[in-house]
Short mmCIF file of C-alpha atoms in Angstrom, two decimals:
data_model
loop_
_atom_site.label_atom_id
_atom_site.label_comp_id
_atom_site.label_asym_id
_atom_site.label_seq_id
_atom_site.Cartn_x
_atom_site.Cartn_y
_atom_site.Cartn_z
CA MET A 1042 -36.54 -6.43 36.93
CA LYS A 1043 -38.55 -6.77 33.82
CA LEU A 1044 -37.74 -3.03 32.89
CA LEU A 1045 -34.00 -3.58 33.25
CA LYS A 1046 -34.38 -6.63 30.95
CA ILE A 1047 -36.10 -4.69 28.42
CA LEU A 1048 -33.61 -1.84 28.53
CA PHE A 1049 -30.72 -4.30 28.19
CA LEU A 1050 -32.34 -6.08 25.18
CA LEU A 1051 -32.88 -2.64 23.50
CA ALA A 1052 -29.25 -1.70 24.12
CA PHE A 1053 -27.94 -4.92 22.82
CA THR A 1054 -30.27 -4.76 19.87
CA SER A 1055 -29.03 -1.26 19.08
CA THR A 1056 -25.37 -2.18 19.28
CA PHE A 1057 -26.02 -5.33 17.05
CA SER A 1058 -27.80 -3.48 14.52
CA GLN A 1059 -24.97 -0.75 14.32
CA GLN A 1060 -22.42 -3.48 14.00
CA ASN A 1061 -24.44 -4.84 10.88
CA LEU A 1062 -24.17 -1.44 9.47
CA LEU A 1063 -20.32 -2.00 9.04
CA GLN A 1064 -19.28 -3.10 5.53
CA SER A 1065 -15.60 -3.16 6.19
CA GLY A 1066 -12.79 -1.71 8.24
CA PRO A 1067 -11.64 -0.13 10.16
CA MET A 1068 -8.40 0.47 8.20
CA LEU A 1069 -5.31 2.43 9.74
CA GLY A 1070 -4.05 4.98 7.07
CA TYR A 1071 -1.14 7.24 7.70
CA VAL A 1072 0.10 8.02 11.19
CA GLU A 1073 2.22 11.00 12.07
CA MET A 1074 3.51 12.48 15.42
CA THR A 1075 0.37 14.50 16.10
CA GLU A 1076 -2.40 13.05 13.69
CA ALA A 1077 -3.69 9.78 12.19
CA LYS A 1078 -6.46 8.75 9.80
CA ILE A 1079 -8.81 5.76 10.13
CA TRP A 1080 -10.97 4.56 7.38
CA VAL A 1081 -14.37 2.96 7.67
CA GLN A 1082 -17.01 1.84 5.25
CA THR A 1083 -20.61 1.31 6.21
CA LYS A 1084 -23.64 -0.45 4.29
CA ALA A 1085 -25.85 2.36 4.57
CA PRO A 1086 -26.15 6.17 5.44
CA ALA A 1087 -24.76 6.34 9.11
CA LYS A 1088 -22.67 8.73 11.30
CA VAL A 1089 -19.22 7.55 11.97
CA LYS A 1090 -16.53 8.47 14.39
CA VAL A 1091 -13.68 7.11 16.46
CA GLU A 1092 -12.94 7.25 20.19
CA TYR A 1093 -9.32 6.83 21.29
CA SER A 1094 -7.07 6.85 24.31
CA SER A 1095 -3.67 5.84 25.44
CA PRO A 1096 -3.32 2.96 27.77
CA GLU A 1097 -1.13 5.23 29.90
CA ASN A 1098 -4.49 7.13 30.56
CA PRO A 1099 -7.44 5.20 29.50
CA SER A 1100 -9.86 7.63 31.19
CA GLU A 1101 -8.78 10.43 29.01
CA THR A 1102 -10.49 9.79 25.70
CA PHE A 1103 -10.66 11.94 22.47
CA ILE A 1104 -13.09 11.86 19.70
CA SER A 1105 -12.30 12.21 15.88
CA ASN A 1106 -14.48 14.19 13.45
CA GLU A 1107 -17.78 12.68 12.81
CA VAL A 1108 -18.63 11.88 9.18
CA SER A 1109 -22.00 11.15 7.67
CA THR A 1110 -21.53 8.45 5.13
CA VAL A 1111 -23.27 8.87 1.63
CA LYS A 1112 -24.04 6.52 -1.41
CA ASP A 1113 -21.89 8.74 -3.75
CA ASN A 1114 -18.48 7.59 -2.36
CA ALA A 1115 -19.59 4.06 -1.33
CA TYR A 1116 -20.38 5.10 2.26
CA THR A 1117 -16.79 5.53 2.95
CA ALA A 1118 -15.42 7.66 5.82
CA HIS A 1119 -11.96 9.18 6.55
CA LEU A 1120 -11.60 10.19 10.14
CA ILE A 1121 -8.79 12.42 11.59
CA LEU A 1122 -7.60 11.86 14.94
CA ASP A 1123 -5.80 15.00 15.92
CA LYS A 1124 -5.19 14.71 19.50
CA ILE A 1125 -2.16 12.13 19.53
CA ARG A 1126 1.26 12.64 20.75
CA PRO A 1127 4.52 11.36 19.45
CA GLY A 1128 5.63 7.78 20.27
CA LYS A 1129 2.33 7.10 22.29
CA LYS A 1130 0.22 3.95 21.74
CA TYR A 1131 -3.40 4.48 21.27
CA ASN A 1132 -6.31 2.07 21.44
CA TYR A 1133 -9.45 2.97 19.41
CA LYS A 1134 -13.01 2.25 18.95
CA VAL A 1135 -15.35 2.80 16.09
CA LEU A 1136 -18.75 4.03 16.87
CA ILE A 1137 -21.47 4.07 14.29
CA ASN A 1138 -24.61 6.29 15.09
CA ASN A 1139 -22.94 6.71 18.56
CA GLN A 1140 -22.84 3.01 19.27
CA PRO A 1141 -19.40 1.44 19.84
CA LEU A 1142 -18.49 -1.66 17.75
CA LYS A 1143 -16.99 -4.58 19.19
CA PHE A 1144 -14.27 -6.74 17.29
CA ASN A 1145 -12.30 -10.21 18.12
CA TYR A 1146 -9.04 -8.48 17.48
CA GLU A 1147 -7.22 -5.35 18.82
CA THR A 1148 -7.67 -2.06 17.19
CA SER A 1149 -4.69 0.15 18.11
CA PHE A 1150 -1.67 1.89 16.74
CA THR A 1151 1.45 3.81 17.89
CA ALA A 1152 2.08 7.43 16.63
CA LYS A 1153 5.32 8.16 14.94
CA LYS A 1154 8.26 8.61 17.22
CA LEU A 1155 10.08 11.96 17.49
CA TRP A 1156 13.83 10.53 17.66
CA GLN A 1157 15.75 12.89 15.63
CA TRP A 1158 18.69 14.60 17.45
CA ARG A 1159 17.64 12.22 20.51
CA GLU A 1160 18.60 8.53 19.88
CA ASP A 1161 19.11 6.08 17.19
CA ALA A 1162 16.36 5.70 14.48
CA PRO A 1163 13.82 3.08 15.84
CA GLU A 1164 13.64 -0.38 14.50
CA PHE A 1165 10.49 -0.96 12.26
CA THR A 1166 9.06 -3.20 9.79
CA VAL A 1167 7.22 -3.03 6.44
CA ALA A 1168 5.14 -5.75 5.12
CA LEU A 1169 5.03 -5.82 1.19
CA GLY A 1170 2.74 -7.70 -1.31
CA SER A 1171 0.91 -7.16 -4.55
CA CYS A 1172 -1.60 -8.84 -6.86
CA ALA A 1173 -4.55 -9.57 -4.57
CA TYR A 1174 -7.44 -11.21 -6.38
CA MET A 1175 -10.69 -12.07 -4.58
CA ASN A 1176 -13.02 -14.45 -6.41
CA GLU A 1177 -16.59 -13.49 -7.47
CA PRO A 1178 -17.78 -16.38 -9.68
CA GLU A 1179 -20.61 -14.34 -11.35
CA VAL A 1180 -18.22 -12.30 -13.11
CA ASP A 1181 -14.83 -14.16 -13.04
CA ARG A 1182 -13.65 -16.19 -16.06
CA PRO A 1183 -14.88 -19.78 -16.25
CA GLY A 1184 -12.66 -22.54 -14.65
CA THR A 1185 -10.44 -22.75 -11.61
CA PRO A 1186 -10.91 -19.73 -9.54
CA TYR A 1187 -7.96 -17.40 -9.88
CA GLY A 1188 -7.77 -16.34 -6.41
CA GLY A 1189 -6.72 -18.39 -3.46
CA ASN A 1190 -4.74 -18.91 -0.15
CA PHE A 1191 -6.63 -15.82 1.49
CA GLU A 1192 -5.16 -16.91 4.88
CA ILE A 1193 -1.85 -15.05 3.65
CA PHE A 1194 -3.49 -11.93 5.07
CA THR A 1195 -3.72 -13.64 8.58
CA SER A 1196 -0.02 -14.66 8.08
CA ILE A 1197 0.87 -10.96 7.34
CA GLY A 1198 -1.05 -9.69 10.24
CA ASN A 1199 0.74 -12.16 12.57
CA LYS A 1200 4.00 -10.40 11.87
CA LYS A 1201 2.58 -7.33 13.29
CA PRO A 1202 4.22 -4.90 10.70
CA ASP A 1203 4.24 -1.33 11.42
CA ILE A 1204 3.34 -0.40 7.78
CA MET A 1205 1.61 -2.50 5.12
CA LEU A 1206 2.61 -1.50 1.59
CA TRP A 1207 0.18 -2.32 -1.14
CA GLY A 1208 2.22 -2.83 -4.16
CA GLY A 1209 -0.50 -2.55 -6.96
CA ASP A 1210 -3.34 -4.86 -8.32
CA ASN A 1211 -4.74 -4.60 -5.06
CA ILE A 1212 -8.13 -5.23 -6.78
CA TYR A 1213 -8.92 -6.79 -10.07
CA LEU A 1214 -11.37 -4.70 -12.03
CA ARG A 1215 -13.37 -7.07 -14.32
CA GLU A 1216 -15.04 -6.51 -17.69
CA ALA A 1217 -18.49 -5.85 -15.70
CA ASP A 1218 -16.56 -3.23 -13.80
CA TRP A 1219 -14.28 -0.74 -15.33
CA ASP A 1220 -16.84 0.96 -17.65
CA SER A 1221 -18.85 2.42 -14.89
CA LYS A 1222 -18.49 3.95 -11.34
CA THR A 1223 -20.95 1.48 -10.13
CA GLY A 1224 -18.86 -1.34 -11.18
CA ILE A 1225 -15.64 0.25 -9.87
CA TYR A 1226 -16.96 0.93 -6.43
CA HIS A 1227 -18.52 -2.64 -6.42
CA ARG A 1228 -15.23 -4.25 -6.95
CA TYR A 1229 -13.47 -2.17 -4.28
CA THR A 1230 -16.12 -2.94 -1.80
CA MET A 1231 -16.27 -6.62 -2.65
CA THR A 1232 -12.53 -6.89 -2.28
CA ARG A 1233 -12.24 -4.85 0.97
CA GLN A 1234 -14.69 -7.05 2.82
CA GLN A 1235 -12.65 -10.07 2.67
CA LYS A 1236 -12.61 -11.15 6.34
CA GLU A 1237 -8.97 -12.22 6.53
CA LEU A 1238 -7.89 -8.65 5.83
CA GLN A 1239 -9.59 -6.94 8.80
CA PRO A 1240 -7.21 -7.54 11.59
CA LEU A 1241 -4.11 -6.49 9.30
CA MET A 1242 -6.00 -3.34 8.09
CA ALA A 1243 -6.95 -2.31 11.60
CA ASN A 1244 -3.64 -2.38 13.16
CA SER A 1245 -1.02 -1.56 10.60
CA GLN A 1246 -0.65 1.60 8.65
CA ASN A 1247 -1.72 1.02 5.12
CA PHE A 1248 -0.42 2.70 2.07
CA ALA A 1249 -0.98 1.79 -1.47
CA ILE A 1250 -0.02 2.32 -5.01
CA TRP A 1251 -1.71 0.84 -8.16
CA ASP A 1252 -1.10 -1.05 -11.27
CA ASP A 1253 -3.19 -1.79 -14.32
CA HIS A 1254 -5.92 -3.93 -12.55
CA ASP A 1255 -6.92 -1.28 -10.09
CA PHE A 1256 -6.42 1.69 -12.45
CA GLY A 1257 -8.40 0.07 -15.34
CA PRO A 1258 -8.45 -2.75 -17.90
CA ASN A 1259 -5.34 -5.07 -18.35
CA ASP A 1260 -2.31 -3.10 -19.21
CA ALA A 1261 -4.22 0.25 -19.12
CA ASP A 1262 -2.56 3.45 -19.87
CA ARG A 1263 -3.10 7.27 -19.99
CA SER A 1264 -5.69 6.75 -22.64
CA TYR A 1265 -8.17 5.00 -20.38
CA TYR A 1266 -11.06 7.40 -20.48
CA PHE A 1267 -12.24 6.53 -16.90
CA LYS A 1268 -9.00 7.25 -15.27
CA HIS A 1269 -10.27 10.22 -13.24
CA GLN A 1270 -13.11 8.04 -11.79
CA THR A 1271 -10.90 5.12 -10.84
CA LEU A 1272 -8.54 7.83 -9.17
CA GLU A 1273 -11.38 9.10 -7.07
CA ALA A 1274 -12.20 5.57 -6.20
CA PHE A 1275 -8.68 4.97 -5.04
CA LYS A 1276 -8.86 7.85 -2.90
CA ASP A 1277 -12.05 7.02 -1.31
CA PHE A 1278 -10.87 3.52 -0.24
CA TRP A 1279 -7.26 4.19 0.61
CA ALA A 1280 -5.80 6.83 3.09
CA ASN A 1281 -2.51 7.93 1.77
CA LYS A 1282 -1.37 11.22 2.79
CA SER A 1283 -1.47 12.81 -0.46
CA TYR A 1284 -2.10 12.13 -4.26
CA GLY A 1285 -0.24 13.75 -7.08
CA ASN A 1286 1.48 17.18 -6.57
CA ASN A 1287 -1.39 19.34 -7.90
CA PRO A 1288 -4.72 18.64 -6.24
CA GLU A 1289 -6.52 21.07 -8.50
CA GLN A 1290 -5.48 19.01 -11.56
CA ASN A 1291 -6.18 15.77 -10.11
CA ASN A 1292 -2.85 14.46 -11.90
CA GLY A 1293 -2.39 10.90 -10.30
CA ASN A 1294 -1.65 9.35 -7.13
CA PHE A 1295 2.10 9.64 -6.64
CA SER A 1296 3.25 10.68 -3.22
CA THR A 1297 5.78 10.34 -0.43
CA PHE A 1298 5.85 9.44 3.29
CA ASN A 1299 8.44 8.69 5.92
CA TRP A 1300 8.81 6.50 8.92
CA GLY A 1301 12.00 6.04 11.10
CA ASP A 1302 15.16 6.78 8.90
CA ALA A 1303 13.33 5.80 5.62
CA GLU A 1304 11.49 7.91 2.98
CA PHE A 1305 8.98 5.97 0.77
CA PHE A 1306 8.19 7.26 -2.67
CA LEU A 1307 5.04 5.99 -4.11
CA LEU A 1308 4.98 6.19 -7.97
CA ASP A 1309 2.11 6.08 -10.34
CA ASN A 1310 2.93 4.02 -13.51
CA ARG A 1311 -0.41 4.29 -15.02
CA PHE A 1312 -2.04 7.71 -15.32
CA HIS A 1313 0.66 9.26 -17.42
CA LYS A 1314 1.85 6.08 -19.13
CA SER A 1315 2.00 6.06 -22.97
CA PRO A 1316 0.45 3.19 -24.71
CA ASN A 1317 2.67 0.05 -25.02
CA ASP A 1318 1.94 -0.27 -28.73
CA ARG A 1319 2.12 3.33 -29.84
CA LYS A 1320 5.13 3.84 -32.15
CA THR A 1321 5.32 7.53 -32.31
CA GLY A 1322 5.69 10.29 -29.78
CA GLU A 1323 7.65 10.14 -26.42
CA ARG A 1324 7.45 6.76 -24.71
CA THR A 1325 7.01 7.43 -20.91
CA VAL A 1326 6.01 5.50 -18.03
CA LEU A 1327 5.72 8.42 -15.38
CA GLY A 1328 5.13 11.46 -17.53
CA LYS A 1329 7.28 14.53 -17.56
CA GLU A 1330 5.81 16.31 -14.32
CA GLN A 1331 5.81 13.15 -12.10
CA LEU A 1332 9.32 12.20 -13.41
CA GLU A 1333 10.76 15.71 -12.49
CA TRP A 1334 9.02 15.58 -9.22
CA PHE A 1335 10.53 12.15 -8.34
CA ILE A 1336 14.09 13.35 -9.18
CA ASP A 1337 13.62 16.45 -7.18
CA ALA A 1338 12.10 14.57 -4.05
CA VAL A 1339 14.60 11.67 -4.11
CA THR A 1340 17.46 14.10 -4.56
CA THR A 1341 16.55 16.50 -1.71
CA SER A 1342 15.50 13.73 0.55
CA LYS A 1343 17.50 13.65 3.87
CA PHE A 1344 16.43 10.14 4.85
CA PRO A 1345 19.21 7.52 4.77
CA PHE A 1346 16.87 5.07 3.05
CA LYS A 1347 15.13 6.03 0.15
CA ILE A 1348 12.53 3.26 -0.80
CA VAL A 1349 10.95 3.67 -4.33
CA VAL A 1350 7.83 1.63 -4.73
CA ILE A 1351 6.43 1.23 -8.41
CA GLY A 1352 4.09 -1.38 -9.93
CA GLY A 1353 6.38 -2.74 -12.61
CA GLN A 1354 9.84 -4.15 -12.26
CA PHE A 1355 12.60 -1.53 -12.81
CA ILE A 1356 15.86 -3.39 -12.58
CA ASN A 1357 14.96 -6.66 -14.55
CA SER A 1358 16.97 -6.58 -17.78
CA ALA A 1359 14.31 -8.58 -19.61
CA ALA A 1360 12.39 -6.32 -22.09
CA LYS A 1361 9.32 -8.49 -21.33
CA PHE A 1362 5.64 -7.54 -20.78
CA GLU A 1363 5.65 -3.97 -19.05
CA ASN A 1364 9.12 -4.16 -17.39
CA TYR A 1365 10.68 -0.77 -17.38
CA ALA A 1366 13.42 -2.21 -19.88
CA THR A 1367 10.72 -1.65 -22.51
CA TYR A 1368 11.00 1.84 -21.84
CA PRO A 1369 14.75 2.04 -22.02
CA GLU A 1370 15.21 5.97 -22.65
CA GLU A 1371 13.14 7.03 -19.55
CA ARG A 1372 14.99 4.17 -17.45
CA GLN A 1373 18.23 5.30 -18.49
CA TYR A 1374 17.37 8.86 -17.66
CA ILE A 1375 16.22 8.04 -13.96
CA LEU A 1376 19.56 5.85 -13.75
CA ASP A 1377 21.61 8.94 -14.93
CA GLU A 1378 20.05 11.29 -12.72
CA LEU A 1379 20.43 9.17 -9.68
CA GLU A 1380 24.12 8.81 -10.43
CA LYS A 1381 24.65 12.59 -11.33
CA ASN A 1382 23.00 13.79 -8.31
CA ASN A 1383 24.89 11.12 -6.10
CA VAL A 1384 21.78 9.90 -4.57
CA LYS A 1385 22.53 7.24 -1.91
CA GLY A 1386 20.31 4.58 -0.15
CA VAL A 1387 17.92 3.84 -2.93
CA VAL A 1388 16.15 0.52 -3.06
CA PHE A 1389 13.36 -0.31 -5.49
CA LEU A 1390 10.19 -2.20 -4.47
CA SER A 1391 7.91 -3.71 -7.26
CA GLY A 1392 5.04 -6.17 -8.08
CA ASP A 1393 3.03 -7.10 -10.97
CA ARG A 1394 4.76 -10.13 -12.34
CA HIS A 1395 3.07 -12.98 -10.13
CA PHE A 1396 6.51 -14.13 -8.93
CA SER A 1397 9.14 -12.82 -6.73
CA GLU A 1398 12.75 -12.10 -7.27
CA LEU A 1399 15.64 -9.72 -6.27
CA SER A 1400 17.35 -7.86 -9.05
CA GLY A 1401 20.45 -6.08 -8.48
CA LEU A 1402 22.16 -3.62 -11.10
CA LYS A 1403 25.88 -3.52 -10.53
CA ARG A 1404 27.10 0.05 -11.52
CA PRO A 1405 30.79 0.81 -11.93
CA GLY A 1406 32.11 3.07 -8.88
CA LYS A 1407 28.48 3.06 -7.46
CA TYR A 1408 26.51 0.96 -5.26
CA THR A 1409 24.52 -1.98 -6.43
CA LEU A 1410 20.89 -0.79 -7.18
CA TYR A 1411 18.39 -3.32 -6.02
CA ASP A 1412 14.70 -3.80 -7.06
CA TRP A 1413 12.73 -6.44 -4.76
CA THR A 1414 9.52 -7.62 -6.80
CA VAL A 1415 7.22 -9.31 -4.35
CA SER A 1416 4.13 -10.98 -5.90
CA PRO A 1417 1.63 -12.56 -5.78
CA LEU A 1418 -0.58 -12.47 -2.57
CA THR A 1419 -3.52 -14.24 -3.72
CA SER A 1420 -3.69 -14.07 -7.56
CA GLY A 1421 -2.58 -16.94 -10.09
CA VAL A 1422 0.98 -17.84 -10.03
CA ALA A 1423 3.17 -17.18 -13.06
CA THR A 1424 6.21 -19.27 -14.38
CA SER A 1425 7.23 -16.73 -16.97
CA ALA A 1426 10.40 -16.04 -15.30
CA LEU A 1427 11.73 -19.43 -16.30
CA LYS A 1428 11.32 -18.13 -20.01
CA GLU A 1429 13.19 -14.95 -19.75
CA THR A 1430 16.73 -14.04 -19.05
CA ASN A 1431 17.02 -11.41 -16.16
CA GLU A 1432 20.85 -10.76 -16.20
CA ASN A 1433 20.38 -8.77 -12.85
CA ARG A 1434 18.71 -11.47 -10.86
CA VAL A 1435 20.25 -12.39 -7.50
CA GLU A 1436 20.91 -16.02 -7.47
CA GLY A 1437 18.47 -18.10 -5.15
CA SER A 1438 15.84 -15.15 -4.89
CA LEU A 1439 13.31 -16.40 -7.51
CA PHE A 1440 9.99 -17.95 -6.05
CA MET A 1441 6.77 -18.93 -8.00
CA GLN A 1442 4.21 -19.42 -5.25
CA HIS A 1443 1.75 -17.00 -3.10
CA ASN A 1444 4.14 -15.03 -0.92
CA PHE A 1445 4.61 -11.72 0.83
CA GLY A 1446 7.72 -9.75 1.98
CA LEU A 1447 9.07 -8.15 5.25
CA LEU A 1448 11.49 -5.26 5.26
CA LYS A 1449 13.15 -4.81 8.67
CA PHE A 1450 15.09 -1.67 9.49
CA PHE A 1451 17.47 -2.27 12.42
CA GLY A 1452 20.73 -1.42 14.06
CA ASN A 1453 22.51 1.72 15.42
CA LYS A 1454 23.43 4.57 13.49
CA ASP A 1455 27.01 3.05 12.64
CA ASN A 1456 25.52 -0.09 11.72
CA ARG A 1457 22.05 0.50 10.28
CA ALA A 1458 20.62 -2.44 7.97
CA LEU A 1459 17.68 -3.48 5.85
CA LYS A 1460 16.69 -7.09 6.00
CA LEU A 1461 14.61 -8.48 3.18
CA GLU A 1462 12.65 -11.51 4.15
CA LEU A 1463 10.30 -13.43 1.79
CA PHE A 1464 7.47 -15.67 3.41
CA ASP A 1465 4.98 -18.22 2.14
CA LYS A 1466 1.22 -18.02 2.54
CA ASP A 1467 1.69 -19.76 6.22
CA GLY A 1468 4.37 -17.21 7.37
CA LYS A 1469 7.16 -19.51 6.97
CA THR A 1470 10.44 -18.01 5.73
CA LEU A 1471 11.42 -18.84 2.05
CA TRP A 1472 14.47 -16.57 1.61
CA ASN A 1473 16.28 -13.42 3.22
CA LYS A 1474 19.01 -11.11 2.42
CA VAL A 1475 20.57 -8.34 4.71
CA ILE A 1476 21.77 -5.07 2.97
CA THR A 1477 23.68 -2.69 5.06
CA LEU A 1478 23.28 0.95 4.74
CA LYS A 1479 27.05 1.23 3.97
CA GLU A 1480 26.43 -1.01 1.08
CA LEU A 1481 24.06 1.70 -0.17
CA GLN A 1482 26.62 4.41 -0.11
#
């Protein structure tokens, strides 16, 4: 009896010690029909893997690759689950040094469904938010904490979105951070461990773009000398499917993915951006290579909905701060290319501004081009919208408080539609609008 008690205590102690090795995560990254990626961060060197199974046959378990975490990339691990099947639900467990961890919330996902040529596109939801500031008094500016209402992440998780889109400024690099790899990785680690984040990250796919505060200093551009280091940190802490269109050149984090009948274009508005104050040379946000990649990709996309995600506002007519209206030539080039190539189904999503609004550009003979700005999640709220004239703002869509958005794709093939719904920090509806697919033709 005494021996059994000792063995039990040893097993309990071992499991508890491995649980203590977890820094943050797990986070669900992309999910395809036959493959998914899960991200985990430990506090020290450890061996990490994932065990997963379908509730339909729980006795048949599969194991991901095993990763030995190292200090050089902040003990992060990207784990590939390559035994999944289309449309199946899977429960998963994280194992650190062969000991399974326990969580007080579900850890599961559903593989992408194979619906084409068989049935209508499935209904699905995508959560959207930007500007997430986590307080650290030692390096924050003096005064009232800039971040707050962290329960908003619980509210998002309660909506059970299939996907969480992080729209930039997902971390806020401080003066103590952006001049060293140590500082950059500290900021990511400190932000990612926020306890309210964990259930949301574990059960929804997470895709991210960046804006200036996770790229570098405020309003940072292509001249930021440490941009390759922040790009590596971005790759270490997120689990997008790809980054840029030339891995050998390490040329930014723009990419694309699809779910249901929507393709999402994740644009990088920092890596190639020319300085705001430079008077000479060509003014650009995306840079020539990314710009042409985007036009090629959105023109050839076969998905009815084409959702373009970018850090700054695209449709707001006010040439303020870093709105695309301050780069009018490139903005007009994009608008002309979309029109000349008859690209249908485009909707822009943006963040950055610390307020939310829907902008709609009416185009003669063409559908209205919408840009839904959703911001902030936990950062300070701005009232600057009251001092600028956005001629394209949809009446009643302006909100200046902590909030998040939800995009719901629903309906059969003849009545497909997109519902935009804005929520407050507690998950209560503030505003909504339905846009039918026919309106985007």
